[in-house]
PDB file of N, CA and C in Angstrom:
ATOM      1  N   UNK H  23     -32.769   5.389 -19.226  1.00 50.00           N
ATOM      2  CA  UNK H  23     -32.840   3.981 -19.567  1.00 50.00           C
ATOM      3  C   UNK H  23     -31.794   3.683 -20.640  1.00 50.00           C
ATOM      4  N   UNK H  24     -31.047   2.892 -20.578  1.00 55.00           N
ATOM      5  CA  UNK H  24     -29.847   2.805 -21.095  1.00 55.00           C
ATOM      6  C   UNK H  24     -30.608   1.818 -23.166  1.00 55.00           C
ATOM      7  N   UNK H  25     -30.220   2.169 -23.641  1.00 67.00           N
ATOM      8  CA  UNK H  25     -30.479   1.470 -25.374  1.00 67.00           C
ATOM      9  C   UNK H  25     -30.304  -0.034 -25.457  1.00 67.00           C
ATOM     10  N   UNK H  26     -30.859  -0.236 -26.006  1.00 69.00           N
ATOM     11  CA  UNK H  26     -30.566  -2.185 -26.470  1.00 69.00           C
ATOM     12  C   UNK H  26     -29.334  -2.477 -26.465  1.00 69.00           C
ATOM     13  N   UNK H  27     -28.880  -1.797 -27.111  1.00 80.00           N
ATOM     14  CA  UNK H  27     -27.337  -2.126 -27.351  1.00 80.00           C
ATOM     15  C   UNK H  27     -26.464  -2.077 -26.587  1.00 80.00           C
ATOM     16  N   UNK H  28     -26.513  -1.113 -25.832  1.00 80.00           N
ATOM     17  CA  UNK H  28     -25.857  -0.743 -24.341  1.00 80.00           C
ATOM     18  C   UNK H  28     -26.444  -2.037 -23.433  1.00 80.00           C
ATOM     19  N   UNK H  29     -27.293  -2.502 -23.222  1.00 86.00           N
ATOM     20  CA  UNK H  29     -27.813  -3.544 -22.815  1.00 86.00           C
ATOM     21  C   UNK H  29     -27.257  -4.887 -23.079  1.00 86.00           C
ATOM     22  N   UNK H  30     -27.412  -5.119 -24.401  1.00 89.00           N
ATOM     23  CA  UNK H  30     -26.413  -6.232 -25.052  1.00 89.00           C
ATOM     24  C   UNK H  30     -24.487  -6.041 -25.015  1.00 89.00           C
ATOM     25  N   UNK H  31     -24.174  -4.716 -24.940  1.00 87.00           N
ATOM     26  CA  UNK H  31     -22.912  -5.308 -24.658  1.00 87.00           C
ATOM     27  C   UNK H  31     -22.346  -5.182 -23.067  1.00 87.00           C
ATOM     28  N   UNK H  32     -23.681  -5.031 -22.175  1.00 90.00           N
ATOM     29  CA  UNK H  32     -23.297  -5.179 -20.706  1.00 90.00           C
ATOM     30  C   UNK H  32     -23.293  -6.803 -20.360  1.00 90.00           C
ATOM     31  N   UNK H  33     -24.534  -7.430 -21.360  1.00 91.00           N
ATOM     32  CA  UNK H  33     -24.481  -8.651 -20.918  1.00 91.00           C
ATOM     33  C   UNK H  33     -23.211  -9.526 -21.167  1.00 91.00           C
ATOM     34  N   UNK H  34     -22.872  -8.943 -23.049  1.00 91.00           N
ATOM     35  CA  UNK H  34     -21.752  -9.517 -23.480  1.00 91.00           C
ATOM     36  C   UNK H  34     -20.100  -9.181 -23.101  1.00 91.00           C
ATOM     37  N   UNK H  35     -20.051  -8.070 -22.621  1.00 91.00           N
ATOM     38  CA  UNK H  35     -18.740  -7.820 -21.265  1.00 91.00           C
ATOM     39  C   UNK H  35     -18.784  -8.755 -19.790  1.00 91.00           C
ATOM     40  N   UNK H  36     -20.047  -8.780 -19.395  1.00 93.00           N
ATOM     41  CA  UNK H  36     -20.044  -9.239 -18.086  1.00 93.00           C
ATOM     42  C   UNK H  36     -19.520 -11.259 -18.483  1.00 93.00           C
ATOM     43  N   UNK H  37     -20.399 -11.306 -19.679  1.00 94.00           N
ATOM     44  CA  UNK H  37     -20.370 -12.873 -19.821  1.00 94.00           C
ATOM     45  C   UNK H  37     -19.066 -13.420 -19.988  1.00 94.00           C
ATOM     46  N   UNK H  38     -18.071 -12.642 -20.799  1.00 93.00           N
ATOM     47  CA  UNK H  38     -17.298 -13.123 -20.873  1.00 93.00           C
ATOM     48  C   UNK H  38     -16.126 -12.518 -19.742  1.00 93.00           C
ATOM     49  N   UNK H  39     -16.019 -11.524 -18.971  1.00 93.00           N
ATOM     50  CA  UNK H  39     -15.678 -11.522 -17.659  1.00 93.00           C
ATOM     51  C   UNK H  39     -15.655 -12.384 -16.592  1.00 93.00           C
ATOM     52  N   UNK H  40     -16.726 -12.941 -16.339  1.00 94.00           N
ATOM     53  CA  UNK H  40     -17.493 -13.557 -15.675  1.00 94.00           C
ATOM     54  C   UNK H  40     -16.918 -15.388 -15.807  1.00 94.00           C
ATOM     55  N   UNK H  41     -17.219 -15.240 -17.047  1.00 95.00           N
ATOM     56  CA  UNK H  41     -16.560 -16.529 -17.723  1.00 95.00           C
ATOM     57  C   UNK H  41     -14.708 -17.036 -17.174  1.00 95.00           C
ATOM     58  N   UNK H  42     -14.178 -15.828 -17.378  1.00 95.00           N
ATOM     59  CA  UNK H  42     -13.240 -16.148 -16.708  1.00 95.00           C
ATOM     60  C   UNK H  42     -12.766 -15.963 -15.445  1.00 95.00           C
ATOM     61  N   UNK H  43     -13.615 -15.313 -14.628  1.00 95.00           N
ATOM     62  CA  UNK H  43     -13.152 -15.293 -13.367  1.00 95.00           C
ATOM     63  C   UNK H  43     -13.828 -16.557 -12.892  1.00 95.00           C
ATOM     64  N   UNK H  44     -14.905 -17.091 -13.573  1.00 95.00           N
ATOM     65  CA  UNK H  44     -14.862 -18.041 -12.452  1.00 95.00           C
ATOM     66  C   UNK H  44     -13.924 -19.527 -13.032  1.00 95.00           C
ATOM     67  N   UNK H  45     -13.951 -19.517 -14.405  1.00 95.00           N
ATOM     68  CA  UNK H  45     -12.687 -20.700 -14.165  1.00 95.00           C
ATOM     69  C   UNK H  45     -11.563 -20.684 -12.990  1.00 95.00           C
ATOM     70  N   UNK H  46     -11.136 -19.164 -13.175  1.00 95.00           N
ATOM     71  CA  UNK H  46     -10.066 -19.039 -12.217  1.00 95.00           C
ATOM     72  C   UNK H  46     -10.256 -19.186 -10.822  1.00 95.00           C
ATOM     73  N   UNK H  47     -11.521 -19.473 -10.336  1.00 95.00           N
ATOM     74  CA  UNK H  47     -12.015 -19.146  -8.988  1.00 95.00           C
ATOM     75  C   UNK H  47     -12.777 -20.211  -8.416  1.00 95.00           C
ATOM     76  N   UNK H  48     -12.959 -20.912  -9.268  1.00 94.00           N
ATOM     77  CA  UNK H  48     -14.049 -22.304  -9.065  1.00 94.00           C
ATOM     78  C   UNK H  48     -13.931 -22.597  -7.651  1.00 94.00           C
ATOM     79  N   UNK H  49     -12.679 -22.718  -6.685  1.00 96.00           N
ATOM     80  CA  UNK H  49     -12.191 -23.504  -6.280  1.00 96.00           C
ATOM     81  C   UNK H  49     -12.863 -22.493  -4.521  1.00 96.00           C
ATOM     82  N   UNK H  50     -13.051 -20.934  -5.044  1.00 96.00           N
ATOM     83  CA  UNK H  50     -13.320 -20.233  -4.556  1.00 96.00           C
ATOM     84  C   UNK H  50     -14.649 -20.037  -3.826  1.00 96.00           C
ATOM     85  N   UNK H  51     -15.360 -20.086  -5.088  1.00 95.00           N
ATOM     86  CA  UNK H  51     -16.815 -19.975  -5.288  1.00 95.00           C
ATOM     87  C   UNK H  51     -17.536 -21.472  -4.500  1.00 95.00           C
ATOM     88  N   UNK H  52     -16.921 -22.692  -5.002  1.00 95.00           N
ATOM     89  CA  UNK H  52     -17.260 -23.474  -4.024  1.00 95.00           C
ATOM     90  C   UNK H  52     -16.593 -24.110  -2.372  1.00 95.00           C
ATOM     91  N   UNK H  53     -16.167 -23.075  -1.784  1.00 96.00           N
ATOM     92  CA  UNK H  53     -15.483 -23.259  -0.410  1.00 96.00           C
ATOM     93  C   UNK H  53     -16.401 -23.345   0.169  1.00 96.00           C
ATOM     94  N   UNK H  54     -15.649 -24.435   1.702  1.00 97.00           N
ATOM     95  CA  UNK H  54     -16.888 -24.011   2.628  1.00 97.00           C
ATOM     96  C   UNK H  54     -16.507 -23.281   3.323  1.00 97.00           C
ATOM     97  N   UNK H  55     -15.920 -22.414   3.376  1.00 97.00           N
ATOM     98  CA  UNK H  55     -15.978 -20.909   4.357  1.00 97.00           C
ATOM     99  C   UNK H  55     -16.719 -19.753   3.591  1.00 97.00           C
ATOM    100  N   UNK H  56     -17.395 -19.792   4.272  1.00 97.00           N
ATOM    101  CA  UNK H  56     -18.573 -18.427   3.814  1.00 97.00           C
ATOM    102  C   UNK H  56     -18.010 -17.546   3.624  1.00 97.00           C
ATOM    103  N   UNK H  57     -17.028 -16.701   3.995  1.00 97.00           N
ATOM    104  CA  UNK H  57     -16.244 -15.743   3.785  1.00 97.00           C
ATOM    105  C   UNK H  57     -15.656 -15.320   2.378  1.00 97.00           C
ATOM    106  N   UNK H  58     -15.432 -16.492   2.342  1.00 97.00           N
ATOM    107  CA  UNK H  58     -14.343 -16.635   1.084  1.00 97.00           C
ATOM    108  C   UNK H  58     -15.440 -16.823   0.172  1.00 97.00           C
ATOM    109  N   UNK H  59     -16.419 -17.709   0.006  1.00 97.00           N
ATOM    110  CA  UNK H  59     -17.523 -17.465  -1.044  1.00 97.00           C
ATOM    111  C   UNK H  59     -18.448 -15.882  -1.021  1.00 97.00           C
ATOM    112  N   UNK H  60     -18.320 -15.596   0.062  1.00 97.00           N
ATOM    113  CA  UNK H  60     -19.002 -13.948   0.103  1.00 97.00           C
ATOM    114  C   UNK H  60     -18.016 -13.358  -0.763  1.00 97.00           C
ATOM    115  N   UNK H  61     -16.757 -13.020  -0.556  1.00 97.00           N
ATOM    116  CA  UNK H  61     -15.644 -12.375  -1.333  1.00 97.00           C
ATOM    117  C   UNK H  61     -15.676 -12.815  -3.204  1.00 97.00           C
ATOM    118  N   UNK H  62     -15.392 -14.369  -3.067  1.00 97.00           N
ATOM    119  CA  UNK H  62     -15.561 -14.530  -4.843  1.00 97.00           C
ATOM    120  C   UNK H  62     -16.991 -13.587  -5.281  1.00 97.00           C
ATOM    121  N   UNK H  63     -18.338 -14.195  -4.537  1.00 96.00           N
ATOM    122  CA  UNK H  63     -19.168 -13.341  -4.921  1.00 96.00           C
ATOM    123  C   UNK H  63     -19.560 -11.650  -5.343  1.00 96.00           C
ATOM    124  N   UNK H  64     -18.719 -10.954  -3.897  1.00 96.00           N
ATOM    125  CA  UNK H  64     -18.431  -9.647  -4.371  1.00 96.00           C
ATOM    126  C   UNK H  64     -17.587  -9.220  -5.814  1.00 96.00           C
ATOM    127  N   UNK H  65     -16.600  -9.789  -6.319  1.00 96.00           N
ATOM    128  CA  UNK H  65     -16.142 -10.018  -7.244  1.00 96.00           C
ATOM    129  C   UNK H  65     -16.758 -10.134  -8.568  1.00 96.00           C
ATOM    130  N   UNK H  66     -17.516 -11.254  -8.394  1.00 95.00           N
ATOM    131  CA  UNK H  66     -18.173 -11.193  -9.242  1.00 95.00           C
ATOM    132  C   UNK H  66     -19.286 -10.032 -10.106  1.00 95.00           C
ATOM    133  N   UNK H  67     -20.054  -9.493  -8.446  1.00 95.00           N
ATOM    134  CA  UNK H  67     -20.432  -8.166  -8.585  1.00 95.00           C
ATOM    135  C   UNK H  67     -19.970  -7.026  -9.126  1.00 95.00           C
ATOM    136  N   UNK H  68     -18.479  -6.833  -8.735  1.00 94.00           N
ATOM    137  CA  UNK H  68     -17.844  -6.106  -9.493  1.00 94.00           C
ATOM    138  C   UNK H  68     -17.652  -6.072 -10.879  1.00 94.00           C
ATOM    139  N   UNK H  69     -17.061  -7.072 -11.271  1.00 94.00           N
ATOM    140  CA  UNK H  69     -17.538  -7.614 -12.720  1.00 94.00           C
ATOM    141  C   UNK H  69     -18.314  -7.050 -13.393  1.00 94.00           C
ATOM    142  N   UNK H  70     -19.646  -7.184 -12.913  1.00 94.00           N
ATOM    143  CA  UNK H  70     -20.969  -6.595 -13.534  1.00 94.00           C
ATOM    144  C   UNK H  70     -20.836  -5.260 -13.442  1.00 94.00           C
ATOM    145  N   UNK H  71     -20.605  -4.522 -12.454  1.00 93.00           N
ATOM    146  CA  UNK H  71     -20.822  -3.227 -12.039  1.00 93.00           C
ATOM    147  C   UNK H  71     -19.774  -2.612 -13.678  1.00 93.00           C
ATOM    148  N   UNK H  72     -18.351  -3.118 -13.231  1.00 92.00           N
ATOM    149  CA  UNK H  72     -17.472  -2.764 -14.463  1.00 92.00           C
ATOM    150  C   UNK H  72     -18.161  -2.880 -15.921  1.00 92.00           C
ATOM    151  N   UNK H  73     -18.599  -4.084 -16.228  1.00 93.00           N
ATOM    152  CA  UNK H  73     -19.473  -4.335 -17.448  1.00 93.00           C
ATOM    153  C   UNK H  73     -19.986  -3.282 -17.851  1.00 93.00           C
ATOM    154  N   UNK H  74     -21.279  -2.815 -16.886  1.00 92.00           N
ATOM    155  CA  UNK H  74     -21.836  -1.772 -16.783  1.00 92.00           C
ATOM    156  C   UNK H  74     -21.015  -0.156 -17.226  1.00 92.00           C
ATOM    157  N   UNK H  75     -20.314  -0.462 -16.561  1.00 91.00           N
ATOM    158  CA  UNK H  75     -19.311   0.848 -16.907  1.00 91.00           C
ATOM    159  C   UNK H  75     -19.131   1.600 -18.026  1.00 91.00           C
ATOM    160  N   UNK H  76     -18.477   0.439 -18.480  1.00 90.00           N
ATOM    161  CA  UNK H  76     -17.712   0.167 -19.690  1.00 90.00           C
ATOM    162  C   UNK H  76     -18.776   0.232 -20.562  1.00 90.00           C
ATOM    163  N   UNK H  77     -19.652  -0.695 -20.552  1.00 90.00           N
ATOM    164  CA  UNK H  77     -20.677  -0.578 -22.396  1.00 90.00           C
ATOM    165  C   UNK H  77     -21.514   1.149 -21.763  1.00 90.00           C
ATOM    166  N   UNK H  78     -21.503   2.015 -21.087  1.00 91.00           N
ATOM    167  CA  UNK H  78     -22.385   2.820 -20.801  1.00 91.00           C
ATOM    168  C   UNK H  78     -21.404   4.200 -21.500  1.00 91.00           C
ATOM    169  N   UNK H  79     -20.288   3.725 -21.098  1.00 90.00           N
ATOM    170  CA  UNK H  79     -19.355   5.016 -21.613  1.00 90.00           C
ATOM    171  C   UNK H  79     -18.293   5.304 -22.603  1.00 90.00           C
ATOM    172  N   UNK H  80     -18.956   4.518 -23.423  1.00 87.00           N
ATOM    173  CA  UNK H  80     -18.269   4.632 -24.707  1.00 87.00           C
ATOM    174  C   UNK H  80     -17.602   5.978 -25.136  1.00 87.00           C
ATOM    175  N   UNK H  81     -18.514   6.651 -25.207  1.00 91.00           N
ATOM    176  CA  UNK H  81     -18.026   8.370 -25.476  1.00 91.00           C
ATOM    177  C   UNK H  81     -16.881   9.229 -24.750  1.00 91.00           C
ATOM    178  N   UNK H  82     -16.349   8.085 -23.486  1.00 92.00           N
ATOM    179  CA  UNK H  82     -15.523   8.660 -22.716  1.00 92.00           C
ATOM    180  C   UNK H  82     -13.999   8.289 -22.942  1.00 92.00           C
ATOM    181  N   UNK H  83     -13.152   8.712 -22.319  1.00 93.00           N
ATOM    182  CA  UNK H  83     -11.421   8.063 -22.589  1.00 93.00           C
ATOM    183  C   UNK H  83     -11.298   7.133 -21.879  1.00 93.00           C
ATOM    184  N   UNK H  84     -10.417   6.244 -22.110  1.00 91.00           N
ATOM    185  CA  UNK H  84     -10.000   5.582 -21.132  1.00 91.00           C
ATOM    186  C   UNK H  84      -9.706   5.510 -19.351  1.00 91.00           C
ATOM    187  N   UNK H  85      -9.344   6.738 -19.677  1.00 93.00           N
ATOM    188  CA  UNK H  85      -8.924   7.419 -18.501  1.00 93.00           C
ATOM    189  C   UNK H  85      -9.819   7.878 -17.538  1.00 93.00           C
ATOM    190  N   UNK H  86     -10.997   8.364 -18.492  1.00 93.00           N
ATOM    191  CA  UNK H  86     -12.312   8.844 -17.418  1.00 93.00           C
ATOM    192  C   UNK H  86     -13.051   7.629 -17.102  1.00 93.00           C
ATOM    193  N   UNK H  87     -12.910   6.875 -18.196  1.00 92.00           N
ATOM    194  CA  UNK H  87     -13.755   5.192 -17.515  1.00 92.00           C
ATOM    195  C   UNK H  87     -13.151   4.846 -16.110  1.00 92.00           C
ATOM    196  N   UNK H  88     -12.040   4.896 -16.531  1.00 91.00           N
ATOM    197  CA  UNK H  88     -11.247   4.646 -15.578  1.00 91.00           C
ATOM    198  C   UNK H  88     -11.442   5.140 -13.854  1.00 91.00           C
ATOM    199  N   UNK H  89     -11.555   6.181 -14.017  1.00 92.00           N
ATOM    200  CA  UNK H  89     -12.232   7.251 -12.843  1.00 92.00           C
ATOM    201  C   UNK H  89     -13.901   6.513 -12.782  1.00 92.00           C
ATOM    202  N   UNK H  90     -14.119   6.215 -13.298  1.00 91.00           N
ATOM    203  CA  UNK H  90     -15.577   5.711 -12.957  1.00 91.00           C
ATOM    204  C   UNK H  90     -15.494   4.357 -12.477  1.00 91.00           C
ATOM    205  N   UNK H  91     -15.178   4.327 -13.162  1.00 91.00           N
ATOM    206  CA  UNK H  91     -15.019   2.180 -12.597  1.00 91.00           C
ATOM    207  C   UNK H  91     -14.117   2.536 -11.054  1.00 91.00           C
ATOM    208  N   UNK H  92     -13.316   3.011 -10.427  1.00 91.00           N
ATOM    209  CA  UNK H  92     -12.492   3.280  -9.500  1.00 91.00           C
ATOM    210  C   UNK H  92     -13.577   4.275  -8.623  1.00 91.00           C
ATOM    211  N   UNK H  93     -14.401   5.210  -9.046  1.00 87.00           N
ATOM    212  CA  UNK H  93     -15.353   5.706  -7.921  1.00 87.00           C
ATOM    213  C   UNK H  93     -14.374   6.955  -7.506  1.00 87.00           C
ATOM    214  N   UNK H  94     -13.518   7.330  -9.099  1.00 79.00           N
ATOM    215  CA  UNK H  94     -13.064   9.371  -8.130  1.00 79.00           C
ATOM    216  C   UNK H  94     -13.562  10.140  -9.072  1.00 79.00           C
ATOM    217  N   UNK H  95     -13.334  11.161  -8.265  1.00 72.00           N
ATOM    218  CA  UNK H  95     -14.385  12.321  -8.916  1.00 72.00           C
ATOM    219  C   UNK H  95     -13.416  12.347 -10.110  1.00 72.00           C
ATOM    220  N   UNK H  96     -14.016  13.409 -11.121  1.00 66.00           N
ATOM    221  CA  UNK H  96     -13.250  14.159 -12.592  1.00 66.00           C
ATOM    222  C   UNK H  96     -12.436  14.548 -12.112  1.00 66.00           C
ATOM    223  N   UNK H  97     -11.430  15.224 -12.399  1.00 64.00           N
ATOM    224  CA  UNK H  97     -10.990  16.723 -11.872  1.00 64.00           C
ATOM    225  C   UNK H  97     -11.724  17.773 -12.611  1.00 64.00           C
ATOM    226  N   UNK H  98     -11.765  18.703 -11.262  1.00 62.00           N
ATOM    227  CA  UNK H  98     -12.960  20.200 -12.272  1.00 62.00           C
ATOM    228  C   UNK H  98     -12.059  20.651 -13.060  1.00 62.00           C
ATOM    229  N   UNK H  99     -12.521  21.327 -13.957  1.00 58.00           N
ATOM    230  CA  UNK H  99     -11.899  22.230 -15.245  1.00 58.00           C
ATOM    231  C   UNK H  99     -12.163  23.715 -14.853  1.00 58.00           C
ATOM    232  N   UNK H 100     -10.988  24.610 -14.694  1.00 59.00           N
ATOM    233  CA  UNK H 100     -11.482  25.986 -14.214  1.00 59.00           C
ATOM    234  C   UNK H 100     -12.609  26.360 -14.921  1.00 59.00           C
ATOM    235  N   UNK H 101     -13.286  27.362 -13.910  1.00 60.00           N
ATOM    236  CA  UNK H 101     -14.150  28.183 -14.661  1.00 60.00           C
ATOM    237  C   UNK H 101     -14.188  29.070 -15.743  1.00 60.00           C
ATOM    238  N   UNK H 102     -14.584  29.217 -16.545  1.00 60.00           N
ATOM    239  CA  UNK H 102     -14.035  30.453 -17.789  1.00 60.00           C
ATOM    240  C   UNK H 102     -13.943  31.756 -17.318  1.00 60.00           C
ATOM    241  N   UNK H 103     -13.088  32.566 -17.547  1.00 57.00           N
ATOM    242  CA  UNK H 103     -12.842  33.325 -16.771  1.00 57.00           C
ATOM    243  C   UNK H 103     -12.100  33.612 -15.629  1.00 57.00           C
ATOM    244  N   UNK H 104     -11.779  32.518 -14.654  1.00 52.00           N
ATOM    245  CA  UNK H 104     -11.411  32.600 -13.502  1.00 52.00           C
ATOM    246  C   UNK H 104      -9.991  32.746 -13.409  1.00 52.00           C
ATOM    247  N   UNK H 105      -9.107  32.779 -14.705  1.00 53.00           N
ATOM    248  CA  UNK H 105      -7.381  32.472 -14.947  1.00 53.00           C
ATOM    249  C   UNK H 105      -7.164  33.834 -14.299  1.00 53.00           C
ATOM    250  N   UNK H 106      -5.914  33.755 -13.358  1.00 51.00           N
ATOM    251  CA  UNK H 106      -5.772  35.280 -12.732  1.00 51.00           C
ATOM    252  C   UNK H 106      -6.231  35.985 -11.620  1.00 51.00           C
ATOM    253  N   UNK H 107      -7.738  35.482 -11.282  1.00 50.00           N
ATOM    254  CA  UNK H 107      -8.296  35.965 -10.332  1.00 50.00           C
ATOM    255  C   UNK H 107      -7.553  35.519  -8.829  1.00 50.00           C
ATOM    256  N   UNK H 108      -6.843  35.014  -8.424  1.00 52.00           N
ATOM    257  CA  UNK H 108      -6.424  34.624  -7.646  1.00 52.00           C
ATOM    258  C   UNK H 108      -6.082  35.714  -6.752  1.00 52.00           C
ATOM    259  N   UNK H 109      -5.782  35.440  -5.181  1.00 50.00           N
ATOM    260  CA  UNK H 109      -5.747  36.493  -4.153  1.00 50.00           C
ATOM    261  C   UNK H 109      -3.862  36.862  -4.506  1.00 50.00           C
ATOM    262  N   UNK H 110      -3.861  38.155  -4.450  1.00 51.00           N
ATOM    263  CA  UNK H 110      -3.097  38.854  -4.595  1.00 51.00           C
ATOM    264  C   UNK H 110      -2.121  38.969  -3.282  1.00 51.00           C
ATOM    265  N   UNK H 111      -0.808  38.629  -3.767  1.00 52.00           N
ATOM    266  CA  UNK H 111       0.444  38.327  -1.939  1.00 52.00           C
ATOM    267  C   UNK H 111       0.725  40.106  -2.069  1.00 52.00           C
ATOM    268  N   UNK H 112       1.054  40.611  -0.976  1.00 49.00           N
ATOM    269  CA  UNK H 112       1.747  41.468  -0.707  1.00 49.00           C
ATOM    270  C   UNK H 112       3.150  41.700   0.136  1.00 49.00           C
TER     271      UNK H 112
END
């Protein structure tokens, strides 16, 4: 369960995210092609999802947020030990 605070700055990332995508999108959000309002909407979702991200992983770099918000794995870190073991050419 994520802390108050983590809580409060998902709302306060998303709000002001949010805030500006839809100025930029107004025009979007109220179309009448369903399509195109399904799409602003996904967007918007995203938004949140990122929000989320972001106030959850503070402890992380940029870079690994980054990998999270984008959906790729880490890269693994060898095993200890494993430097060398590799199959031997003849």
């Amino acid at each position: 369960m994520a802390k108050d605070d983590t809580i409060e700055n998902r709302v306060y990332l998303f709000d002001s995210l949010a805030s500006a995508y839809v100025s930029a999108a107004s025009e979007l959000l109220s179309s009448e092609d369903e399509a195109v309002r399904a799409r602003a909407r996904r967007a918007l979702a995203d938004l949140a999802y990122v929000s989320c991200v972001v106030a959850d992983t503070g402890h992380l770099s940029a870079e690994q947020v980054r990998q999270r918000v984008l959906g790729t794995p880490e890269p693994e870190l060898p095993k200890a030990g494993s430097e060398g073991k590799g199959r031997k050419r003849k």
